[in-house]
C-alpha positions as a printed Julia matrix, in Angstrom:
889×3 Matrix{Float64}:
 242.77  230.4   145.51
 240.96  232.34  148.24
 237.61  231.02  149.47
 235.12  233.78  150.17
 232.26  233.04  152.54
 229.42  235.38  153.36
 227.47  235.3   156.62
 225.01  232.72  155.29
 227.85  230.4   154.27
 229.31  230.64  157.75
 225.91  229.93  159.3
 225.44  227.01  156.92
 228.77  225.44  157.87
 228.0   225.95  161.55
 224.77  224.04  161.06
 226.47  221.36  158.95
 229.15  220.72  161.56
 226.57  220.82  164.37
 224.51  218.21  162.56
 227.66  216.13  161.93
 228.38  216.12  165.67
 224.76  215.25  166.45
 224.67  212.38  163.96
 228.09  211.23  165.14
 226.78  210.91  168.69
 223.69  209.12  167.4
 225.88  206.72  165.44
 228.0   206.01  168.51
 224.9   205.15  170.52
 223.48  203.04  167.68
 226.76  201.13  167.22
 226.79  200.3   170.92
 223.2   199.11  170.73
 223.41  196.9   167.65
 226.56  195.2   168.94
 225.06  194.78  172.46
 227.93  196.67  174.11
 225.57  197.97  176.79
 224.66  194.48  178.03
 226.86  193.0   180.74
 227.24  189.2   180.42
 226.77  187.21  183.6
 229.68  185.05  184.73
 229.99  181.36  185.43
 229.05  181.98  189.09
 225.82  183.82  188.3
 222.71  182.91  190.36
 221.18  179.63  189.29
 217.87  181.27  188.41
 219.54  183.64  185.93
 220.75  182.98  182.41
 224.55  183.07  182.3
 226.35  183.81  179.04
 229.57  182.39  180.49
 227.91  179.04  181.22
 226.37  178.97  177.74
 229.7   179.8   176.08
 231.25  176.71  177.67
 228.72  174.58  175.76
 229.6   176.46  172.57
 233.28  175.78  173.19
 232.68  172.05  173.52
 230.48  171.85  170.42
 232.63  173.98  168.13
 236.14  173.35  169.4
 236.32  170.09  171.32
 233.92  168.2   169.04
 233.87  170.09  165.72
 232.93  168.76  162.26
 229.21  168.7   163.02
 228.19  168.13  159.39
 225.83  165.4   158.26
 227.76  162.2   157.61
 230.65  163.1   159.92
 231.3   161.61  163.37
 231.24  165.04  165.02
 227.5   165.3   164.48
 226.91  162.07  166.37
 229.25  163.22  169.18
 227.33  166.5   169.45
 224.04  164.62  169.78
 225.52  162.46  172.53
 226.89  165.53  174.34
 223.51  167.28  174.25
 221.69  164.18  175.45
 224.2   163.66  178.26
 223.73  167.26  179.46
 219.97  166.81  179.48
 220.21  163.53  181.37
 222.29  165.24  184.08
 219.64  167.92  184.45
 216.94  165.28  184.69
 218.75  163.66  187.62
 218.46  166.81  189.74
 214.9   167.75  188.75
 212.37  168.07  191.56
 209.58  165.59  192.24
 206.92  168.02  191.02
 208.28  168.19  187.5
 208.33  165.6   184.72
 211.32  165.38  182.37
 211.12  163.32  179.17
 214.18  162.95  176.94
 214.1   161.34  173.52
 216.56  160.58  170.76
 214.34  160.77  167.7
 215.63  159.21  164.44
 213.73  160.53  161.43
 213.45  159.53  157.78
 211.26  160.91  155.02
 210.87  162.36  151.56
 209.32  165.6   150.34
 209.67  168.39  147.78
 209.76  172.16  148.12
 210.69  175.38  146.39
 213.87  176.83  147.87
 214.85  180.31  146.66
 212.79  179.68  143.55
 214.4   176.31  142.78
 212.46  173.08  142.82
 214.21  170.39  144.9
 213.13  167.0   146.19
 214.63  165.44  149.29
 215.0   161.9   150.5
 216.57  161.48  153.93
 217.12  158.71  156.42
 218.42  158.12  159.93
 218.79  161.77  160.94
 218.92  162.45  164.68
 216.95  164.94  166.75
 217.25  165.23  170.53
 214.16  166.32  172.46
 213.39  167.29  176.02
 209.86  167.83  177.33
 209.52  169.63  180.65
 206.09  169.62  182.26
 204.28  169.43  185.55
 203.83  165.99  187.04
 200.1   165.95  186.24
 200.3   167.25  182.66
 198.93  165.33  179.7
 200.49  164.77  176.29
 197.59  166.6   174.68
 198.19  169.76  176.75
 199.2   172.69  174.53
 202.94  173.12  174.65
 205.65  175.62  173.75
 208.35  174.44  171.33
 211.82  175.99  171.26
 213.97  174.85  168.33
 217.69  175.1   167.6
 219.91  173.07  165.26
 223.24  171.55  166.21
 224.54  170.67  162.74
 226.78  173.05  160.79
 227.55  173.75  157.18
 230.67  172.6   155.32
 233.95  173.9   156.7
 232.42  175.82  159.6
 232.95  175.09  163.31
 229.47  176.52  163.84
 230.07  178.37  167.1
 227.41  181.01  166.39
 225.45  179.06  163.76
 224.18  177.38  165.68
 226.24  176.24  168.66
 225.13  179.46  170.35
 221.49  178.48  169.8
 221.96  175.0   171.27
 223.88  176.44  174.22
 221.06  178.91  174.86
 218.52  176.07  174.98
 220.7   174.02  177.31
 221.0   176.99  179.66
 217.23  177.6   179.48
 216.61  173.96  180.39
 219.0   174.31  183.31
 217.29  177.47  184.58
 213.84  175.85  184.48
 215.05  172.86  186.48
 217.4   174.64  188.9
 215.05  177.56  189.59
 212.21  175.27  190.63
 209.75  176.89  188.24
 207.09  174.38  187.19
 205.79  175.42  183.75
 201.97  175.52  183.67
 202.15  174.18  180.1
 204.76  171.74  178.76
 208.0   173.12  177.29
 209.51  171.1   174.41
 213.15  171.74  173.51
 214.01  170.43  170.05
 217.72  170.02  169.33
 217.53  169.63  165.59
 220.24  167.57  163.85
 219.71  168.6   160.21
 218.88  172.22  159.46
 221.78  173.04  157.16
 220.69  170.12  154.96
 217.59  172.09  153.96
 215.5   171.91  157.14
 215.32  168.11  157.21
 215.37  167.7   160.99
 212.38  170.0   161.48
 210.6   168.32  158.59
 211.08  164.92  160.21
 209.77  166.18  163.54
 206.68  167.82  162.04
 205.81  164.81  159.9
 206.34  162.0   162.39
 206.61  163.0   166.04
 203.82  162.29  168.55
 204.2   165.72  170.21
 203.73  167.78  167.05
 199.95  168.24  167.43
 200.3   169.53  170.98
 202.41  172.52  170.01
 200.6   175.79  170.64
 203.49  178.18  169.94
 207.11  177.93  168.92
 210.31  179.95  169.02
 212.94  179.21  166.39
 216.41  180.38  167.38
 218.9   181.02  164.59
 222.09  182.9   163.74
 223.22  184.6   160.57
 226.23  186.07  162.32
 228.17  185.92  165.55
 225.87  188.11  167.62
 224.59  191.64  167.92
 220.87  192.28  167.68
 218.81  189.11  168.08
 215.99  190.25  165.84
 212.51  188.84  165.31
 212.7   188.43  161.54
 209.44  186.51  161.09
 206.34  186.1   163.24
 202.89  184.65  162.76
 200.45  183.45  161.72
 198.55  186.4   163.14
 199.83  188.97  165.6
 199.67  187.01  168.86
 203.31  185.78  168.84
 204.68  189.29  168.3
 202.32  190.6   171.0
 203.71  188.07  173.5
 207.23  189.11  172.49
 206.41  192.79  172.95
 205.0   192.08  176.42
 207.82  189.85  177.64
 211.15  190.68  175.98
 213.7   192.14  178.39
 215.69  193.64  175.52
 213.15  194.01  172.7
 214.8   193.65  169.29
 212.02  193.43  166.76
 210.36  195.47  164.05
 207.68  194.48  161.63
 209.62  196.03  158.72
 212.04  193.08  159.0
 209.21  190.83  157.83
 208.89  192.96  154.69
 212.63  192.66  154.01
 213.29  189.02  155.01
 211.59  187.4   151.95
 214.08  189.05  149.57
 217.12  187.77  151.48
 218.49  184.44  150.13
 217.99  181.8   152.79
 215.4   180.08  154.92
 214.99  178.74  158.44
 213.08  176.04  160.31
 210.36  178.64  160.92
 209.05  177.63  157.52
 208.45  174.04  158.57
 206.6   174.93  161.76
 204.54  177.88  160.57
 204.03  177.4   156.84
 204.79  174.07  155.17
 203.64  171.54  157.8
 201.51  173.52  160.18
 200.12  176.91  161.03
 201.65  177.1   164.47
 202.0   180.64  165.84
 205.65  181.39  166.36
 208.72  183.61  166.18
 211.9   183.4   164.12
 214.67  185.07  166.13
 218.07  185.52  164.5
 221.49  186.97  165.38
 222.0   189.54  162.61
 225.54  190.87  162.9
 229.02  189.44  162.65
 227.89  188.1   159.26
 231.44  188.03  157.92
 231.82  184.72  159.77
 228.48  183.18  158.86
 229.02  179.73  157.28
 232.76  180.32  157.45
 235.74  178.63  159.07
 236.08  181.74  161.26
 232.76  181.04  163.05
 234.64  180.22  166.25
 233.83  180.76  169.9
 236.2   183.74  170.2
 234.19  185.57  167.51
 230.98  185.59  169.55
 230.02  189.18  170.34
 229.95  189.66  174.14
 226.52  190.43  175.56
 224.65  188.91  172.63
 223.97  185.53  174.2
 223.09  187.2   177.49
 220.42  189.32  175.8
 219.13  186.33  173.87
 218.99  184.14  176.97
 217.19  186.72  179.1
 214.67  187.34  176.33
 214.21  183.66  175.59
 213.49  182.63  179.17
 211.04  185.47  179.6
 209.26  184.56  176.34
 209.04  180.87  177.22
 207.38  181.76  180.52
 205.01  184.21  178.8
 203.91  181.71  176.16
 203.5   178.91  178.71
 201.38  181.1   180.98
 199.22  182.55  178.19
 195.55  181.58  178.09
 195.7   181.85  174.3
 198.07  178.88  173.96
 196.11  176.22  172.06
 197.05  172.85  170.59
 196.38  171.99  166.96
 192.89  170.58  167.57
 191.82  173.6   169.62
 193.12  176.05  166.99
 191.17  174.26  164.26
 187.97  174.27  166.3
 188.3   177.97  167.14
 189.17  179.0   163.58
 188.79  182.75  162.97
 187.29  183.22  166.42
 190.71  182.75  168.0
 192.05  185.95  169.55
 194.96  187.48  167.65
 194.15  185.36  164.61
 194.17  188.58  162.58
 196.6   190.09  160.13
 200.16  191.01  161.03
 200.52  193.77  163.59
 202.82  196.79  163.48
 205.62  196.79  166.04
 209.11  198.15  166.53
 211.66  198.53  169.27
 213.32  201.8   170.13
 217.04  201.08  170.52
 216.11  197.89  172.42
 214.94  200.13  175.32
 211.22  199.56  174.83
 208.82  198.3   172.21
 205.72  199.77  170.59
 203.03  197.39  169.38
 199.64  198.01  167.8
 197.26  195.93  165.74
 196.58  196.39  162.05
 193.14  197.73  162.88
 194.71  200.53  164.9
 197.28  201.03  162.12
 194.46  201.53  159.61
 193.29  204.48  161.67
 196.61  205.77  162.98
 198.51  205.63  159.68
 195.71  207.47  157.88
 195.97  210.53  160.14
 199.09  212.11  158.51
 197.6   212.14  155.01
 194.38  213.56  156.46
 196.36  216.36  158.15
 198.2   217.05  154.9
 194.91  217.43  153.01
 193.21  219.5   155.73
 196.1   221.86  156.49
 195.62  224.22  153.48
 192.03  224.79  154.6
 193.08  225.52  158.2
 195.7   227.99  157.01
 193.69  229.8   154.34
 189.96  229.15  154.6
 189.06  231.74  157.24
 190.78  234.69  155.61
 191.17  233.88  151.91
 188.41  231.53  150.76
 188.1   228.11  149.17
 189.98  228.85  145.94
 193.07  229.91  147.86
 192.88  226.66  149.85
 193.06  224.52  146.73
 195.86  226.64  145.27
 197.77  226.21  148.54
 197.23  222.44  148.39
 198.59  222.5   144.83
 201.72  224.25  146.07
 202.07  221.7   148.87
 201.95  218.94  146.24
 204.74  220.73  144.36
 206.74  220.74  147.58
 206.06  217.01  147.94
 207.33  216.35  144.42
 210.5   218.35  145.08
 211.12  216.48  148.35
 210.56  213.14  146.62
 213.0   214.26  143.91
 215.59  215.03  146.58
 215.13  211.59  148.16
 215.53  209.9   144.75
 218.63  211.97  143.95
 220.01  211.03  147.38
 219.93  207.44  146.12
 220.88  208.04  142.46
 223.92  210.26  143.09
 225.82  207.7   145.24
 225.0   205.01  142.65
 226.47  207.12  139.85
 229.46  207.95  142.05
 230.07  204.23  142.75
 229.98  203.42  139.03
 232.43  206.21  138.2
 234.77  205.02  140.94
 234.82  201.47  139.57
 235.63  202.74  136.07
 239.0   203.8   137.45
 239.58  200.83  139.77
 240.67  197.27  139.07
 238.59  195.88  141.91
 235.51  196.79  143.91
 234.16  196.4   147.43
 236.96  198.47  149.01
 234.54  199.17  151.85
 233.87  195.5   152.62
 236.4   195.07  155.44
 235.99  198.7   156.55
 232.29  199.62  156.43
 232.91  203.19  157.58
 234.44  203.84  154.13
 231.0   203.26  152.56
 229.52  205.95  154.8
 232.43  208.33  154.15
 232.18  207.9   150.38
 228.46  207.83  149.82
 226.87  209.91  152.59
 228.26  213.31  151.42
 227.26  212.54  147.83
 223.82  211.46  148.98
 223.41  214.71  150.92
 224.28  216.64  147.76
 221.45  214.84  145.96
 219.11  215.65  148.83
 219.99  219.38  148.6
 220.0   219.74  144.8
 216.23  220.51  144.45
 216.58  223.16  147.18
 219.57  224.66  145.37
 217.99  224.66  141.91
 214.63  225.93  143.13
 215.67  228.43  145.76
 212.14  229.79  145.52
 209.43  227.26  144.72
 207.33  228.06  141.58
 204.17  229.16  143.35
 200.55  229.15  142.26
 199.46  231.33  145.19
 199.07  235.09  144.7
 201.66  236.8   146.87
 199.89  240.16  146.66
 196.71  238.73  148.13
 198.44  236.85  150.93
 200.82  239.76  151.65
 203.63  237.33  152.4
 207.0   236.96  150.68
 207.6   234.29  148.07
 210.37  232.89  150.21
 208.05  232.39  153.16
 205.39  230.71  151.06
 208.01  228.54  149.36
 209.37  227.31  152.66
 205.87  226.69  153.94
 205.1   224.58  150.86
 208.41  222.73  151.2
 207.72  221.75  154.78
 204.18  220.56  154.19
 205.29  218.9   150.96
 207.93  216.92  152.88
 205.33  216.09  155.53
 202.95  214.96  152.79
 205.66  212.78  151.24
 206.04  210.76  154.45
 202.28  210.76  154.98
 201.7   209.39  151.49
 204.36  206.69  151.96
 202.72  205.71  155.24
 199.4   205.26  153.47
 201.04  203.38  150.56
 202.71  200.93  153.0
 199.36  200.35  154.63
 197.44  199.75  151.4
 200.19  197.44  150.07
 199.77  195.18  153.1
 203.28  195.82  154.48
 203.92  196.38  158.15
 206.91  198.73  157.95
 204.79  201.89  157.71
 205.76  202.84  161.26
 209.02  204.24  159.84
 207.29  206.94  157.79
 204.54  207.43  160.36
 207.16  208.14  163.02
 208.81  210.63  160.66
 205.6   212.48  159.81
 204.41  212.56  163.42
 207.79  213.89  164.58
 207.78  216.55  161.85
 204.39  217.73  163.08
 205.7   218.07  166.64
 208.79  219.83  165.32
 206.62  222.28  163.36
 204.61  223.09  166.48
 207.83  223.64  168.42
 209.22  225.8   165.63
 206.03  227.86  165.43
 205.84  228.35  169.2
 209.49  229.42  169.35
 208.83  232.13  166.76
 205.71  233.32  168.59
 207.57  233.28  171.88
 210.1   235.66  170.38
 207.36  238.13  169.5
 205.89  237.04  166.14
 202.17  236.56  166.58
 201.14  235.57  163.03
 199.34  232.24  162.52
 201.62  231.66  159.54
 205.33  231.06  159.91
 207.49  234.12  159.46
 209.98  232.47  157.11
 210.96  235.9   155.77
 213.15  236.26  158.84
 215.56  233.9   157.1
 216.46  236.72  154.8
 216.95  239.63  157.17
 220.06  240.23  159.22
 217.93  241.13  162.24
 216.15  237.78  162.11
 219.2   235.58  161.6
 219.7   234.87  165.31
 215.98  234.25  165.75
 215.79  231.75  162.91
 218.9   229.95  164.15
 217.29  229.52  167.56
 213.99  228.5   165.96
 215.84  225.93  163.85
 217.23  224.43  167.04
 213.68  224.23  168.39
 212.7   222.42  165.18
 215.56  219.91  165.41
 215.17  218.98  169.08
 211.73  217.28  168.76
 213.06  215.37  165.75
 216.01  213.84  167.63
 214.14  210.69  168.8
 212.9   210.04  165.24
 216.27  210.79  163.66
 218.04  208.53  166.17
 215.65  205.71  165.3
 216.25  206.36  161.58
 220.01  206.1   162.15
 219.4   202.92  164.15
 217.3   201.28  161.46
 219.25  202.62  158.46
 222.68  202.01  159.96
 221.76  198.45  160.94
 220.43  197.82  157.43
 223.62  199.08  155.76
 225.89  197.14  158.11
 223.87  193.95  157.61
 224.04  194.21  153.81
 227.76  194.98  153.83
 228.51  191.91  155.93
 226.29  189.7   153.77
 227.21  190.96  150.32
 230.42  188.96  150.33
 228.38  185.79  149.85
 225.62  187.04  147.54
 227.18  185.56  144.4
 229.43  186.48  141.51
 227.15  187.75  138.78
 228.2   187.5   135.11
 230.17  190.32  133.45
 230.05  193.08  132.44
 227.48  194.27  134.99
 228.15  191.83  137.82
 231.32  193.7   138.8
 229.27  196.81  139.63
 226.34  195.26  141.48
 227.72  195.13  145.07
 228.98  198.72  145.0
 225.73  199.92  143.45
 223.68  198.01  146.04
 225.61  199.45  149.0
 225.65  202.96  147.51
 221.87  202.81  147.05
 221.35  201.46  150.6
 223.5   204.22  152.09
 221.52  206.7   149.98
 218.23  205.36  151.33
 219.53  205.51  154.9
 220.82  209.06  154.38
 217.59  210.26  152.83
 215.62  208.67  155.63
 217.81  210.08  158.39
 218.2   213.61  157.01
 215.02  214.07  154.99
 212.83  215.45  157.82
 215.42  218.19  158.47
 215.78  219.46  154.92
 212.53  221.41  154.72
 213.74  223.79  157.46
 217.53  223.35  157.49
 217.77  223.35  153.69
 217.87  227.17  153.64
 221.15  227.0   155.52
 222.68  223.95  153.82
 221.74  224.48  150.15
 224.73  226.75  149.51
 227.17  226.24  146.65
 230.09  226.41  149.08
 228.61  223.58  151.17
 227.85  221.46  148.1
 231.45  221.9   146.93
 232.72  220.94  150.37
 230.58  217.8   150.37
 231.78  216.88  146.88
 235.42  217.32  147.9
 234.78  215.23  151.0
 233.33  212.42  148.86
 236.25  212.56  146.43
 238.77  212.47  149.28
 236.98  209.43  150.71
 237.08  207.92  147.21
 240.85  208.44  147.02
 241.26  207.16  150.57
 239.27  204.02  149.86
 241.59  203.06  146.99
 244.34  202.56  149.57
 242.34  199.88  151.39
 242.31  196.21  150.51
 238.76  194.82  150.34
 239.36  191.82  152.62
 240.93  190.91  155.94
 240.95  188.0   158.36
 237.95  189.65  160.06
 236.16  190.11  156.72
 237.36  187.26  154.47
 236.73  186.63  150.8
 234.77  183.42  150.31
 236.26  180.8   148.0
 234.95  177.41  146.91
 237.6   174.78  146.2
 236.1   171.61  144.8
 238.31  168.63  143.99
 236.28  166.96  141.26
 236.65  163.29  140.38
 234.94  162.01  137.26
 234.2   158.31  137.71
 233.27  155.71  135.07
 232.35  152.79  137.32
 232.77  151.67  140.91
 236.58  151.62  140.81
 237.74  153.82  137.94
 238.64  157.54  137.95
 238.55  159.06  134.47
 239.58  162.6   135.31
 240.49  164.8   138.26
 240.43  168.58  138.5
 240.32  171.52  140.89
 237.27  173.68  140.32
 237.61  177.08  141.96
 234.85  179.64  142.39
 234.31  182.88  144.29
 231.01  184.26  145.52
 231.45  188.01  145.17
 232.2   190.49  142.4
 236.0   190.38  142.6
 236.81  187.54  140.23
 239.16  184.6   140.54
 241.79  186.6   138.62
 241.81  189.09  141.51
 242.24  186.18  143.93
 245.11  184.64  141.98
 246.83  188.0   141.55
 246.94  188.52  145.31
 247.6   184.85  146.15
 250.82  184.14  144.21
 251.52  180.86  146.04
 248.17  179.48  144.9
 248.82  180.65  141.35
 252.23  178.98  141.41
 250.8   175.69  142.7
 248.18  175.74  139.91
 250.92  176.55  137.33
 249.4   179.89  136.36
 251.62  182.38  134.54
 251.32  186.18  134.26
 249.59  185.87  130.86
 246.71  183.88  132.33
 243.23  185.21  131.48
 239.62  184.07  131.23
 240.02  183.8   127.48
 242.74  181.15  127.82
 241.41  179.38  130.93
 239.27  176.25  131.21
 235.88  177.23  132.6
 233.86  175.11  135.01
 230.2   174.57  134.21
 227.35  174.84  136.69
 226.88  171.06  136.45
 230.37  170.63  137.89
 229.17  172.17  141.16
 225.97  170.12  141.26
 226.89  168.71  144.71
 226.14  172.11  146.29
 222.94  172.83  144.34
 221.44  175.5   144.2
 224.63  177.46  145.0
 225.92  177.07  141.38
 223.34  179.65  140.29
 225.32  182.19  142.36
 228.58  181.4   140.57
 229.98  182.72  137.31
 233.36  182.4   135.56
 234.54  179.54  137.75
 237.81  177.97  136.63
 239.01  174.4   136.19
 242.62  173.3   136.78
 244.11  169.81  136.27
 244.77  167.65  139.35
 246.41  164.3   140.0
 244.47  161.05  140.31
 246.94  158.86  142.23
 246.16  159.92  145.8
 242.47  159.18  145.7
 243.12  155.63  144.46
 245.17  155.06  147.62
 242.47  156.52  149.85
 239.42  154.68  148.46
 239.0   151.37  146.69
 235.43  151.9   145.49
 233.58  155.0   144.33
 229.9   155.97  144.02
 228.15  153.93  141.35
 224.57  153.81  140.05
 223.19  150.63  138.53
 219.93  148.81  137.89
 218.91  146.28  140.53
 215.92  144.83  138.71
 214.52  144.45  135.23
 212.63  147.48  133.84
 208.85  147.29  134.02
 207.0   148.19  130.81
 203.41  149.46  130.73
 200.83  149.25  127.99
 200.81  153.03  127.55
 204.49  152.94  126.56
 205.87  154.12  129.89
 208.62  152.2   131.63
 209.88  152.01  135.18
 213.61  151.62  135.9
 214.71  150.26  139.29
 218.03  151.68  140.45
 220.49  151.32  143.29
 223.12  153.89  144.27
 226.19  152.64  146.09
 228.41  155.22  147.74
 231.44  152.95  147.5
 233.98  153.09  150.31
 233.32  156.75  151.09
 232.73  157.08  154.83
 231.67  160.68  155.49
 229.25  161.61  152.73
 227.43  164.91  153.27
 224.98  164.57  150.38
 224.36  162.78  147.09
 222.61  164.69  144.31
 220.62  163.2   141.43
 220.08  165.37  138.36
 217.63  163.6   136.02
 216.86  164.69  132.45
 214.72  163.06  129.83
 211.06  161.95  129.67
 210.69  161.56  133.47
 207.03  161.24  134.43
 207.24  159.91  138.0
 209.63  158.65  140.65
 209.67  157.01  144.06
 210.69  160.23  145.87
 208.53  162.91  147.52
 205.33  160.87  147.69
 205.61  160.11  143.96
 205.4   163.78  143.03
 207.92  165.44  140.74
 209.47  168.7   141.89
 209.52  171.76  139.64
 212.02  171.27  136.8
 215.28  173.22  136.68
 217.19  174.57  133.69
 220.89  175.36  133.84
 223.04  177.07  131.17
 220.39  176.58  128.49
 220.24  172.8   128.96
 217.12  170.64  128.99
 214.74  170.68  131.98
 215.96  168.47  134.8
 214.72  167.23  138.16
 216.88  167.49  141.28
 216.79  165.17  144.27
 219.06  165.38  147.34
 219.82  162.15  149.23
 220.92  162.7   152.83
 221.68  160.15  155.52
 223.87  157.24  156.55
 226.36  156.42  153.78
 226.98  152.76  154.64
 223.63  151.79  153.1
 222.78  151.82  149.4
 219.93  154.0   148.1
 217.24  152.19  146.13
 214.58  153.97  144.09
 212.76  153.86  140.78
 212.29  156.3   137.91
 209.44  156.22  135.45
 209.83  157.42  131.84
 206.81  158.35  129.74
 208.32  156.82  126.58
 211.3   154.81  125.31
 213.68  157.78  125.12
 216.76  157.63  127.33
 216.77  158.87  130.9
 220.02  160.57  131.85
 221.03  160.58  135.51
 223.95  162.77  136.66
 225.21  161.86  140.12
 227.28  164.1   142.39
 228.44  162.86  145.79
 230.0   165.33  148.23
 232.68  164.04  150.55
 234.31  166.52  152.99
 237.48  164.4   153.17
 240.39  165.83  151.15
 243.45  164.14  149.69
 246.85  165.47  150.75
 247.4   167.54  147.57
 244.1   169.35  148.09
 244.92  170.02  151.73
 248.24  171.5   150.64
 246.55  173.71  148.04
 243.97  174.92  150.54
 246.73  175.83  153.01
 248.36  178.08  150.41
 245.42  180.47  150.27
 246.03  183.72  152.16
 244.5   184.35  155.59
 242.01  186.84  154.12
 240.41  184.07  152.04
 237.96  181.69  153.68
 238.08  178.48  151.65
 235.34  175.85  151.69
 237.04  172.74  150.31
 235.59  169.32  149.62
 235.7   166.42  147.18
 232.95  165.79  144.64
 232.49  162.51  142.77
 230.71  163.01  139.46
 229.3   160.37  137.14
 226.7   160.11  134.37
 224.42  157.2   133.45
 221.98  156.52  130.65
 218.97  154.22  131.15
């Protein structure tokens, strides 16, 4: 077969390859930025008044490697608290005489209820440890407004917690050292809160906000978090009001913030201590700053010190120290009493501002009031432009007809953007129909771009290919201009109007991410001016564009040069689009491995569809502003065929890649379940295995033959013949069970646990029930945790006519329903395991109350350790023991 290309095909491919090189260079720059490759970490011998990543990493090494096991109930958490306190005490010894250092070990207890990811949960906690340091001038008062910086030192099950959040604690320790060693005396007190219970649902911050004497003095806070091992340290939440983000914009050395993140963050499963400080127990102005990348290792056993991305902690530390100084020196820093007295009169107590960084080089910030004016300009230009182009020579009717054609161009551009999303989604579904597993791109994210970007570009070009000439309402004979020229004019202003309309829609919806579309529309306007001037410079003096030169051989060189003049002003906008879109895609890819295993038949497709759609959005965003001008060159059948072949080749290539690796592991839950009947009797024992992505347990067992052999699984094994685990089985990790489907149960031995423990968790009455005249009754209960020594949590799941309880200030949480069962109430008990828990439940009538108890113990018996060791290196296994029992009262 001989491929025949005409001159326009050749020109189109030249443009396509030129754009590929341009976007490749942009992607290289963006990759370096989001992984902080341009930031040089300072060594251990750095000046004492500078933040040193090397010094901070040594703290991370101690916390994650030398100590380890920093989960609630385990000795490592206590050792970490002692290490932090010892470091602070050493700093205090060398502090100058003009500075006051106060160090506290704060033990907190409490009870409350909240909605977490839509699930109602109550919490009762006791004897949790926070470590605090308050740095102030010698003449400061406790009522002086202060700046709080918070980081947690506990970790989740099975994770060494180097990044999450040993890196956060290390950053605070280094900040404390800089303040003391540099001799800077903060004009307002600085409070460093080393929080001992964040992974247990924000309990440490809750205890501080409910009980500590310094809470009312806090005028601003910075919460430091990690959802990966480094990269961009992004401001994901800020408020109330715009003052905190304004301070960040003024002070950050490496600004990494955009207000669009606050539009996206609420849909991401998870929460941080920011909620406790700024929403649930106060309206303190503050920032939530989070490491975004390296998410493969988030809450995983691979979250080790060697996985920290170089430069990330250096950027965080430099930013953090600068922000602390800016907040402390701000005249707008007010304590709780002063904020209440000022009320709405307080400066920056307005709605959220619009802000974004440009590749961490600089930051643009403007208030919502300015946004109301600024973001309305593009739509005004779109509406006025037909009158400027036509009114003087052709009259009012022609103006409205031109506007109508511009709207048609807008609809076609919007159609292209939608097809840029829909086509990759369809492609991903077709690919999975011929594949036994999905997520081939998970360990190799570039495969997602190779597969879906060409297909997305096809969707973007389809409207231009189908409607080579736009169906016009304008009279060509009156305007004395070719249809092609008028079509391209309408396409450009239609695309401009599309971004202008989105900018206005963002604004009216109350979102703060409208800067993305505003930047695009403003850049397109500059590009149009550049394009127009380049044509005039070459000798065309018409006010209208001479698009007809696209279609004459004499004008080909001119239009090529003019196209270059159109692209150049767009490069800053397109680079920012690649920065934002590429970061978004990479973030979702890294996180999608822990988003849950949805039920069949559709759950298998969801991750691939989600990534395909996200790549489509990023492609449409990054290429959309070019299409109105470059589309004439690219919308060729030969180019569309080339792009389709490229996508198919990437499809075939991706099938040769395994979805997981040691750097991008599959997450597995291995629960050794023990069903107990009383304090010293085990009724049953089983292994309950679950995965948290779309590739099922059968995929895992197929590629882990040693595990399958240990569990006595034959080649004929299937879901139809297997024993399934219910959501109640995984109650100890509530609400995670709602992310699990088709979990499997395998028999396990009982003998080993009887040698390890003599007594098991047991719930019993410790007093006679109290009956009321209205028929209600109160049952007094006591939960013993037996001889278990390192309990992470105990969960109560109560069903029946429950009308009140002793938890959460005697207020019931929202009821939960699992697998079609009756409504139930969940309470988590966290704290020292050597003491029994006593509480009461009140029933509205004489019907039975059922209490299901699940106690999570991270200690494993030898058989479970052996089974865990058999899993391949590309599987990250969270293993623990769960003691389950049921009682009727």
